[in-house]
mmCIF file of C-alpha atoms in Angstrom:
data_model
loop_
_atom_site.group_PDB
_atom_site.id
_atom_site.type_symbol
_atom_site.label_atom_id
_atom_site.label_comp_id
_atom_site.label_asym_id
_atom_site.label_seq_id
_atom_site.Cartn_x
_atom_site.Cartn_y
_atom_site.Cartn_z
ATOM 1 C CA MET A 1 89.908 97.258 92.996
ATOM 2 C CA ALA A 2 93.353 96.274 94.320
ATOM 3 C CA VAL A 3 95.106 97.645 97.371
ATOM 4 C CA ARG A 4 98.518 99.033 96.443
ATOM 5 C CA ALA A 5 101.482 100.189 98.513
ATOM 6 C CA ILE A 6 103.241 103.228 97.092
ATOM 7 C CA ARG A 7 106.636 104.396 98.307
ATOM 8 C CA GLY A 8 108.033 107.879 98.428
ATOM 9 C CA ALA A 9 110.827 109.838 100.058
ATOM 10 C CA THR A 10 112.265 113.316 100.212
ATOM 11 C CA GLN A 11 115.370 114.805 101.744
ATOM 12 C CA LEU A 12 115.388 118.004 103.774
ATOM 13 C CA GLU A 13 118.101 120.637 103.722
ATOM 14 C CA VAL A 14 117.699 121.363 107.458
ATOM 15 C CA ASP A 15 115.610 120.106 110.362
ATOM 16 C CA GLU A 16 113.217 123.027 110.670
ATOM 17 C CA ARG A 17 109.486 122.672 111.226
ATOM 18 C CA GLU A 18 108.228 124.677 108.243
ATOM 19 C CA HIS A 19 110.744 123.072 105.894
ATOM 20 C CA LEU A 20 109.736 119.586 107.049
ATOM 21 C CA LEU A 21 106.043 120.402 106.599
ATOM 22 C CA GLU A 22 106.636 121.885 103.141
ATOM 23 C CA ARG A 23 108.679 118.923 101.890
ATOM 24 C CA SER A 24 106.301 116.379 103.427
ATOM 25 C CA ALA A 25 103.253 118.025 101.831
ATOM 26 C CA GLU A 26 105.098 118.201 98.507
ATOM 27 C CA LEU A 27 105.819 114.464 98.728
ATOM 28 C CA VAL A 28 102.237 113.486 99.550
ATOM 29 C CA LYS A 29 100.860 115.631 96.727
ATOM 30 C CA ALA A 30 103.417 114.256 94.258
ATOM 31 C CA VAL A 31 102.528 110.628 95.063
ATOM 32 C CA LEU A 32 98.796 111.309 94.771
ATOM 33 C CA GLU A 33 99.225 113.149 91.465
ATOM 34 C CA ALA A 34 101.621 110.591 89.948
ATOM 35 C CA ASN A 35 99.157 107.794 90.686
ATOM 36 C CA ASP A 36 95.871 109.628 89.947
ATOM 37 C CA LEU A 37 94.678 109.160 93.525
ATOM 38 C CA ASP A 38 92.025 111.093 95.428
ATOM 39 C CA ARG A 39 91.663 111.302 99.198
ATOM 40 C CA GLU A 40 88.848 108.743 99.005
ATOM 41 C CA ASP A 41 91.261 106.170 97.522
ATOM 42 C CA LEU A 42 93.584 106.330 100.522
ATOM 43 C CA ILE A 43 93.568 103.657 103.211
ATOM 44 C CA SER A 44 96.491 104.888 105.334
ATOM 45 C CA ILE A 45 99.892 106.545 105.164
ATOM 46 C CA LEU A 46 102.939 105.529 107.195
ATOM 47 C CA PHE A 47 105.700 108.126 107.531
ATOM 48 C CA THR A 48 109.208 107.504 108.799
ATOM 49 C CA VAL A 49 111.963 109.995 109.534
ATOM 50 C CA THR A 50 115.660 109.522 110.041
ATOM 51 C CA PRO A 51 116.793 109.998 113.665
ATOM 52 C CA ASP A 52 118.211 113.454 112.876
ATOM 53 C CA LEU A 53 114.698 114.846 112.186
ATOM 54 C CA HIS A 54 112.595 115.864 115.173
ATOM 55 C CA SER A 55 111.179 119.328 114.452
ATOM 56 C CA GLU A 56 107.663 118.054 113.596
ATOM 57 C CA PHE A 57 105.617 115.002 112.659
ATOM 58 C CA PRO A 58 105.282 114.612 108.867
ATOM 59 C CA ALA A 59 101.656 113.591 109.411
ATOM 60 C CA VAL A 60 100.913 117.192 110.373
ATOM 61 C CA ALA A 61 101.562 118.116 106.737
ATOM 62 C CA GLY A 62 99.027 115.502 105.647
ATOM 63 C CA ARG A 63 96.426 116.984 107.948
ATOM 64 C CA GLN A 64 97.218 120.501 106.721
ATOM 65 C CA ILE A 65 96.533 119.513 103.104
ATOM 66 C CA GLY A 66 93.171 117.982 103.979
ATOM 67 C CA LEU A 67 93.819 114.336 104.859
ATOM 68 C CA THR A 68 91.784 114.648 108.033
ATOM 69 C CA ASP A 69 89.959 111.316 107.742
ATOM 70 C CA VAL A 70 92.909 109.177 106.591
ATOM 71 C CA PRO A 71 94.864 107.255 109.259
ATOM 72 C CA LEU A 72 98.411 108.655 109.380
ATOM 73 C CA MET A 73 101.265 107.342 111.517
ATOM 74 C CA CYS A 74 104.849 108.502 112.079
ATOM 75 C CA MET A 75 107.821 106.369 113.087
ATOM 76 C CA GLN A 76 111.585 106.675 113.322
ATOM 77 C CA GLU A 77 113.931 104.878 110.919
ATOM 78 C CA ILE A 78 116.682 102.589 112.144
ATOM 79 C CA ASP A 79 119.822 104.596 112.968
ATOM 80 C CA VAL A 80 122.139 103.117 110.331
ATOM 81 C CA PRO A 81 125.540 104.900 110.273
ATOM 82 C CA HIS A 82 125.784 105.225 106.462
ATOM 83 C CA ALA A 83 122.146 106.173 105.878
ATOM 84 C CA LEU A 84 121.200 109.267 103.895
ATOM 85 C CA PRO A 85 120.512 112.051 106.451
ATOM 86 C CA ARG A 86 117.361 114.162 106.918
ATOM 87 C CA VAL A 87 115.000 111.870 105.025
ATOM 88 C CA VAL A 88 111.222 111.605 105.304
ATOM 89 C CA ARG A 89 109.909 108.365 103.816
ATOM 90 C CA MET A 90 106.326 107.318 103.361
ATOM 91 C CA MET A 91 104.297 104.334 102.334
ATOM 92 C CA VAL A 92 100.818 105.036 101.055
ATOM 93 C CA HIS A 93 98.221 102.263 101.095
ATOM 94 C CA ALA A 94 95.523 102.989 98.533
ATOM 95 C CA GLU A 95 92.883 101.388 96.375
ATOM 96 C CA SER A 96 93.890 101.679 92.743
ATOM 97 C CA PRO A 97 92.933 100.095 89.436
ATOM 98 C CA ARG A 98 96.600 100.293 88.369
ATOM 99 C CA SER A 99 98.667 97.146 88.156
ATOM 100 C CA ARG A 100 101.676 96.912 90.453
ATOM 101 C CA GLU A 101 103.952 97.656 87.490
ATOM 102 C CA LYS A 102 102.095 100.913 86.732
ATOM 103 C CA ILE A 103 102.380 102.326 90.271
ATOM 104 C CA GLN A 104 104.638 105.386 90.374
ATOM 105 C CA HIS A 105 106.912 105.592 93.424
ATOM 106 C CA VAL A 106 108.173 109.133 94.041
ATOM 107 C CA TYR A 107 111.603 110.205 95.283
ATOM 108 C CA LEU A 108 112.299 113.931 95.572
ATOM 109 C CA HIS A 109 115.349 116.103 96.131
ATOM 110 C CA GLY A 110 118.357 114.176 97.501
ATOM 111 C CA ALA A 111 116.196 111.112 98.132
ATOM 112 C CA VAL A 112 116.467 110.171 94.446
ATOM 113 C CA ALA A 113 119.748 108.532 95.515
ATOM 114 C CA LEU A 114 117.749 105.972 97.526
ATOM 115 C CA ARG A 115 116.139 104.370 94.463
ATOM 116 C CA PRO A 116 117.843 105.446 91.239
ATOM 117 C CA ASP A 117 116.211 102.451 89.571
ATOM 118 C CA LEU A 118 112.806 104.061 90.108
ATOM 119 C CA THR A 119 113.747 107.652 89.368
ATOM 120 C CA GLY A 120 115.799 107.359 86.200
ATOM 121 C CA ALA A 121 118.837 108.750 88.049
ATOM 122 C CA GLN A 122 121.041 105.767 87.242
#
């Protein structure tokens, strides 16, 4: 079985802890569902946040939805002046029988603007 990297992102309305946890959990669940993945398929998840987000670690949302034995790590994005604000990004590393072309990357809420080529928002 191949190891695949799956991208995802979501944009928050405000930097509030519960909102960040809700959107982060929504993103993780959406990526797992879109790619028919179970917890056992996961190798690791890397989360990044834009510098304007600091109310909580997105990995906490992963733990809250049961990813207690999956390595999770949070980092801060580069502070680029024209970057989309209040964005949580993630890269999931997972074992999957899907070909690279069949992997579904997930962009939610305002983050669809980051990759309109992958979201049909062109």
